[in-house]
Amino acid sequence: PRSTHCISSAASDVYKRQIKTIPEDWKVIEELPADHLANIRNFKEGEHLYVRVEKENFNTLEIVGLLADFFKHQVNSIGYCGRKDKRAVTQQWFSVPTPQKINLDGFLAPGVRIIEKGRFKKKLRIGEHAFNRFEILLREVKAKPSKFLQGQHKAFLNFYGPQRYNERSLAAALDWIKYRRRKNISRRVKSWNLSVLRSFLFNKILEKRRDAGFAGRHLEGDHCIDSIPTAPLWGRGRSASKGKALELERDALAPFRDLCEALEYAGVHQGRRKIFEKPYSFGAHYDEERCTVKARFCLSPGTYATVFLSEYFDLREAS
């Protein structure tokens, strides 16, 4: 079915597209800020070993597990910026606390390759990367997607994509927070459950904004970051929104009051996430004979390529 995350699209602008037929169809390259990257390359004696890993058919946590086993560490000591797709070819950085100069050949596995390594004094943290670069092949595109190819893309609602949560993971997170005092789980699983629940509530606010006709514009009382409106990632503290924006948030979250309170009791503090995002460094080519579109673009950390592409294509994942 068509993604419900789209702001709006005429039927003539929607094209069926198959994604991830093979891992090479979906390439993601994580880029660190230039100053951070320079530090990694020049800092010779840092406590943390940094490795840039290219992986195919591995998710991020599987690589974390491999590194933890190889270095005989707890998994929560391994740093990374964000989770990347499994059915894909992706590059991302990991940090490992080790002063040793160690041969990494024993860490390698089919589908795993070390691209670069260096050192730094601090652990790599979630969200520290500058952006993600995507190189994507879209298959079974039966008609030329002119508006997509032109690259004059409007801002789209910054929904969390299905990679963040689905019915199963949301149900598990809701069950955990309801009975959290009886359930003994790891810190990592707890963090993931909290993230799933906050993402779910954020999406509900965006759905309300879209349905109320405020999808593509500012609303009185919006709290902005870099001139872009934001919505809360729920937790302790007051919302930074005011006026009509605050009224809309309250209306969207009213059916989930118990969940909001549970998140506050769980100790998580309220954050903010941008409502709109736009791709940049965009380029695309349509191959009429093969019915494919090859696209390259960059997105800010935490922004989902599937959400952007759903503005123009009816996405169907091959797997």
Coordinates of C-alpha atoms in Angstrom, one line a residue:
P1 CA 0.0 0.0 0.0
R2 CA 1.0 3.6 -0.5
S3 CA 2.9 5.1 2.4
T4 CA 0.6 7.3 4.6
H5 CA 3.6 9.5 5.3
C6 CA 3.2 11.6 2.1
I7 CA 2.2 15.2 2.4
S8 CA 0.3 15.2 -0.9
S9 CA 0.8 13.8 -4.4
A10 CA -1.4 13.6 -7.5
A11 CA -2.0 10.1 -8.7
S12 CA -0.2 10.8 -11.9
D13 CA 2.9 11.6 -9.9
V14 CA 3.1 8.3 -8.1
Y15 CA 5.2 5.6 -9.7
K16 CA 5.7 2.0 -8.5
R17 CA 9.2 1.3 -7.5
Q18 CA 10.9 -1.8 -6.2
I19 CA 13.7 -1.3 -3.7
K20 CA 16.5 -3.5 -2.4
T21 CA 16.2 -6.2 -5.0
I22 CA 19.9 -6.8 -4.2
P23 CA 21.9 -5.0 -1.5
E24 CA 23.9 -3.0 -4.1
D25 CA 20.6 -1.2 -5.0
W26 CA 20.7 0.6 -1.7
K27 CA 24.0 2.3 -0.7
V28 CA 24.4 4.5 2.3
I29 CA 27.6 6.3 3.2
E30 CA 27.8 8.0 6.6
E31 CA 29.9 11.2 6.7
L32 CA 31.3 12.7 9.8
P33 CA 31.9 16.4 10.3
A34 CA 35.1 17.5 8.6
D35 CA 36.8 18.6 11.9
H36 CA 35.9 15.3 13.6
L37 CA 37.2 13.3 10.7
A38 CA 40.4 15.3 10.7
N39 CA 40.9 14.6 14.4
I40 CA 40.4 10.9 13.8
R41 CA 43.0 10.8 11.1
N42 CA 45.5 12.9 12.9
F43 CA 45.1 11.9 16.5
K44 CA 47.6 9.0 17.0
E45 CA 47.3 8.1 20.7
G46 CA 43.6 8.3 21.4
E47 CA 42.0 5.9 23.8
H48 CA 39.4 4.9 21.2
L49 CA 40.1 3.1 18.0
Y50 CA 37.8 4.3 15.2
V51 CA 37.0 2.0 12.2
R52 CA 35.0 2.8 9.1
V53 CA 33.3 -0.4 8.2
E54 CA 31.6 -1.3 4.9
K55 CA 29.0 -3.9 5.4
E56 CA 26.6 -5.9 3.2
N57 CA 23.7 -7.8 4.7
F58 CA 24.6 -6.9 8.2
N59 CA 22.7 -4.5 10.4
T60 CA 24.5 -2.0 12.7
L61 CA 24.0 -4.0 15.9
E62 CA 25.4 -7.2 14.3
I63 CA 28.6 -5.3 13.6
V64 CA 28.6 -4.0 17.2
G65 CA 28.3 -7.5 18.4
L66 CA 31.2 -8.7 16.2
L67 CA 33.4 -5.8 17.5
A68 CA 32.4 -6.5 21.1
D69 CA 33.3 -10.2 20.7
F70 CA 36.5 -9.5 18.9
F71 CA 37.8 -7.0 21.5
K72 CA 36.1 -8.8 24.4
H73 CA 34.1 -5.8 25.5
Q74 CA 30.5 -5.2 26.5
V75 CA 28.3 -4.1 23.5
N76 CA 27.5 -0.8 25.2
S77 CA 31.2 0.2 25.0
I78 CA 31.1 0.2 21.2
G79 CA 30.2 3.6 19.8
Y80 CA 28.4 4.4 16.6
C81 CA 26.3 7.3 15.1
G82 CA 23.2 5.6 14.0
R83 CA 21.7 2.4 12.7
K84 CA 22.0 1.5 9.0
D85 CA 20.0 -0.8 6.8
K86 CA 20.8 -4.5 6.7
R87 CA 19.7 -5.3 3.1
A88 CA 22.1 -2.7 1.7
V89 CA 25.7 -1.8 1.2
T90 CA 26.6 0.8 3.9
Q91 CA 29.6 2.5 5.3
Q92 CA 29.7 3.8 8.9
W93 CA 32.1 4.6 11.7
F94 CA 32.4 2.6 15.0
S95 CA 34.6 3.4 18.0
V96 CA 36.2 0.8 20.4
P97 CA 37.9 1.6 23.6
T98 CA 41.3 0.0 23.3
P99 CA 44.9 1.4 23.6
Q100 CA 46.3 -1.6 21.7
K101 CA 47.6 -1.6 18.2
I102 CA 45.8 -4.7 16.9
N103 CA 45.5 -6.6 13.7
L104 CA 41.9 -6.5 12.6
D105 CA 42.1 -9.3 10.0
G106 CA 40.5 -11.7 12.5
F107 CA 37.5 -9.3 12.7
L108 CA 36.7 -9.5 9.0
A109 CA 33.8 -11.6 7.7
P110 CA 32.2 -12.1 4.3
G111 CA 30.4 -8.9 3.6
V112 CA 32.5 -6.9 6.1
R113 CA 35.4 -4.7 5.1
I114 CA 37.5 -2.1 6.9
I115 CA 37.7 1.1 4.8
E116 CA 39.6 3.3 7.2
K117 CA 40.8 3.5 10.8
G118 CA 42.1 6.1 13.2
R119 CA 42.0 7.2 16.9
F120 CA 40.3 9.7 19.1
K121 CA 40.0 10.5 22.8
K122 CA 36.2 10.2 23.0
K123 CA 33.6 7.5 22.2
L124 CA 31.5 8.0 19.1
R125 CA 28.0 9.1 20.0
I126 CA 24.5 8.7 18.4
G127 CA 23.8 11.6 16.0
E128 CA 27.4 12.8 15.7
H129 CA 27.6 12.4 12.0
A130 CA 27.1 15.3 9.6
F131 CA 24.8 13.6 7.0
N132 CA 24.2 10.4 5.1
R133 CA 24.9 10.1 1.4
F134 CA 22.5 7.8 -0.5
E135 CA 23.1 6.0 -3.9
I136 CA 19.9 4.2 -4.8
L137 CA 18.7 2.2 -7.7
L138 CA 14.9 2.2 -8.2
R139 CA 13.6 -0.7 -10.2
E140 CA 10.3 -1.3 -12.1
V141 CA 9.6 2.4 -12.7
K142 CA 7.2 2.1 -15.6
A143 CA 6.9 5.9 -16.4
K144 CA 9.4 8.7 -16.4
P145 CA 9.1 10.5 -13.0
S146 CA 9.6 14.0 -14.3
K147 CA 9.0 15.9 -11.1
F148 CA 11.4 13.7 -9.1
L149 CA 14.1 14.0 -11.8
Q150 CA 13.9 17.8 -11.9
G151 CA 15.3 17.9 -8.4
Q152 CA 13.1 20.9 -7.3
H153 CA 12.0 19.0 -4.2
K154 CA 9.8 20.7 -1.6
A155 CA 10.3 20.1 2.0
F156 CA 8.7 16.9 3.2
L157 CA 7.4 15.9 6.6
N158 CA 10.2 14.3 8.6
F159 CA 8.3 11.2 9.7
Y160 CA 10.2 8.3 11.2
G161 CA 10.2 5.5 8.7
P162 CA 9.3 1.8 9.1
Q163 CA 12.9 1.0 9.9
R164 CA 12.3 2.7 13.3
Y165 CA 9.2 0.8 14.3
N166 CA 6.5 -1.5 13.0
E167 CA 3.5 -3.1 14.6
R168 CA 5.5 -5.8 16.2
S169 CA 8.2 -3.6 17.7
L170 CA 5.7 -1.0 18.8
A171 CA 3.6 -3.6 20.5
A172 CA 6.7 -4.9 22.3
A173 CA 7.7 -1.4 23.4
L174 CA 4.2 -0.7 24.7
D175 CA 4.1 -4.0 26.6
W176 CA 7.5 -3.2 28.1
I177 CA 6.7 0.3 29.3
K178 CA 3.4 -0.9 30.8
Y179 CA 5.1 -3.5 32.9
R180 CA 8.6 -2.1 32.9
R181 CA 9.2 -2.6 36.7
R182 CA 8.6 -6.3 36.2
K183 CA 10.8 -6.7 33.1
N184 CA 14.5 -6.9 33.4
I185 CA 16.0 -5.9 30.0
S186 CA 19.4 -4.6 28.9
R187 CA 20.1 -0.9 28.8
R188 CA 20.3 -1.1 25.0
V189 CA 16.9 -2.7 24.6
K190 CA 15.4 -0.2 27.1
S191 CA 16.9 2.7 25.0
W192 CA 15.5 1.2 21.8
N193 CA 12.0 0.8 23.3
L194 CA 12.0 4.4 24.5
S195 CA 13.1 5.5 21.1
V196 CA 10.3 3.5 19.4
L197 CA 7.7 5.1 21.7
R198 CA 8.9 8.6 21.3
S199 CA 9.1 8.1 17.5
F200 CA 5.5 6.9 17.5
L201 CA 4.2 9.9 19.3
F202 CA 6.3 12.3 17.1
N203 CA 4.7 10.7 14.0
K204 CA 1.2 11.2 15.5
I205 CA 1.9 14.9 15.8
L206 CA 3.0 15.1 12.2
E207 CA -0.1 13.2 11.1
K208 CA -2.2 15.7 12.9
R209 CA -0.4 18.6 11.4
R210 CA -0.8 17.1 7.9
D211 CA -4.5 16.3 8.4
A212 CA -5.1 19.8 9.7
G213 CA -3.6 21.3 6.5
F214 CA -0.4 22.6 8.0
A215 CA 1.9 20.1 6.4
G216 CA 4.0 22.4 4.3
R217 CA 4.1 25.6 6.3
H218 CA 4.9 27.3 9.6
L219 CA 2.3 27.5 12.4
E220 CA 1.9 30.2 14.9
G221 CA 3.9 29.2 18.0
D222 CA 6.3 26.9 16.3
H223 CA 9.6 26.4 18.0
C224 CA 12.2 26.5 15.3
I225 CA 15.8 25.3 14.9
D226 CA 17.7 26.8 12.0
S227 CA 14.4 28.4 11.0
I228 CA 12.7 25.0 10.7
P229 CA 9.7 24.1 12.9
T230 CA 10.2 21.3 15.4
A231 CA 7.9 19.0 17.4
P232 CA 8.7 17.3 20.7
L233 CA 10.3 13.9 21.3
W234 CA 8.3 13.2 24.4
G235 CA 9.7 13.1 27.9
R236 CA 10.0 15.2 31.0
G237 CA 9.7 18.9 30.7
R238 CA 7.4 21.4 29.0
S239 CA 7.0 21.6 25.3
A240 CA 8.8 24.5 23.7
S241 CA 5.9 25.1 21.3
K242 CA 3.3 27.8 22.0
G243 CA 0.0 29.1 20.7
K244 CA -1.6 27.1 17.9
A245 CA 1.4 24.8 17.5
L246 CA 1.0 23.7 21.2
E247 CA -2.7 23.3 20.8
L248 CA -2.2 21.0 17.8
E249 CA 0.4 18.9 19.8
R250 CA -2.0 18.5 22.7
D251 CA -4.8 17.4 20.4
A252 CA -2.5 14.9 18.7
L253 CA -1.3 13.4 22.0
A254 CA -4.6 13.5 23.9
P255 CA -5.4 9.8 23.1
F256 CA -1.9 8.8 24.3
R257 CA -1.8 10.6 27.6
D258 CA -1.0 7.4 29.6
L259 CA 1.9 6.7 27.3
C260 CA 3.2 10.3 27.6
E261 CA 3.1 10.0 31.4
A262 CA 4.8 6.6 31.3
L263 CA 7.7 8.1 29.3
E264 CA 8.1 10.9 31.8
Y265 CA 8.1 8.4 34.7
A266 CA 10.7 6.3 32.8
G267 CA 13.1 9.3 33.2
V268 CA 13.6 10.3 29.6
H269 CA 13.9 14.1 29.0
Q270 CA 12.0 15.9 26.2
G271 CA 13.8 16.7 23.0
R272 CA 13.0 18.3 19.7
R273 CA 13.1 17.0 16.1
K274 CA 12.7 19.1 12.9
I275 CA 9.3 18.7 11.2
F276 CA 10.5 19.4 7.7
E277 CA 13.6 18.1 5.8
K278 CA 14.9 18.5 2.2
P279 CA 17.4 16.4 0.3
Y280 CA 20.5 18.1 -1.1
S281 CA 23.3 17.3 -3.6
F282 CA 20.6 15.7 -5.6
G283 CA 21.1 14.0 -9.0
A284 CA 19.0 11.3 -10.8
H285 CA 18.8 9.5 -14.2
Y286 CA 15.9 7.6 -15.7
D287 CA 16.7 4.5 -17.8
E288 CA 13.6 4.0 -19.9
E289 CA 14.8 0.7 -21.4
R290 CA 15.5 -0.9 -18.0
C291 CA 12.7 1.0 -16.2
T292 CA 15.1 2.1 -13.5
V293 CA 16.0 5.4 -11.7
K294 CA 19.4 5.9 -10.3
A295 CA 19.4 8.6 -7.7
R296 CA 22.0 10.2 -5.5
F297 CA 21.2 12.6 -2.6
C298 CA 22.2 13.5 0.9
L299 CA 19.9 13.7 4.0
S300 CA 20.5 15.0 7.5
P301 CA 21.0 12.5 10.4
G302 CA 17.9 10.7 11.4
T303 CA 16.0 11.5 8.1
Y304 CA 14.7 8.5 6.2
A305 CA 15.3 8.1 2.5
T306 CA 12.2 5.9 2.3
V307 CA 10.1 8.8 3.6
F308 CA 11.5 11.2 1.0
L309 CA 11.1 8.7 -1.8
S310 CA 7.5 7.9 -0.8
E311 CA 6.7 11.5 -1.9
Y312 CA 7.2 10.3 -5.5
F313 CA 7.0 6.5 -5.6
D314 CA 4.9 3.7 -4.3
L315 CA 7.7 1.8 -2.5
R316 CA 7.7 -2.0 -2.6
E317 CA 10.6 -3.7 -0.8
A318 CA 11.8 -6.8 -2.6
S319 CA 12.7 -8.6 0.6

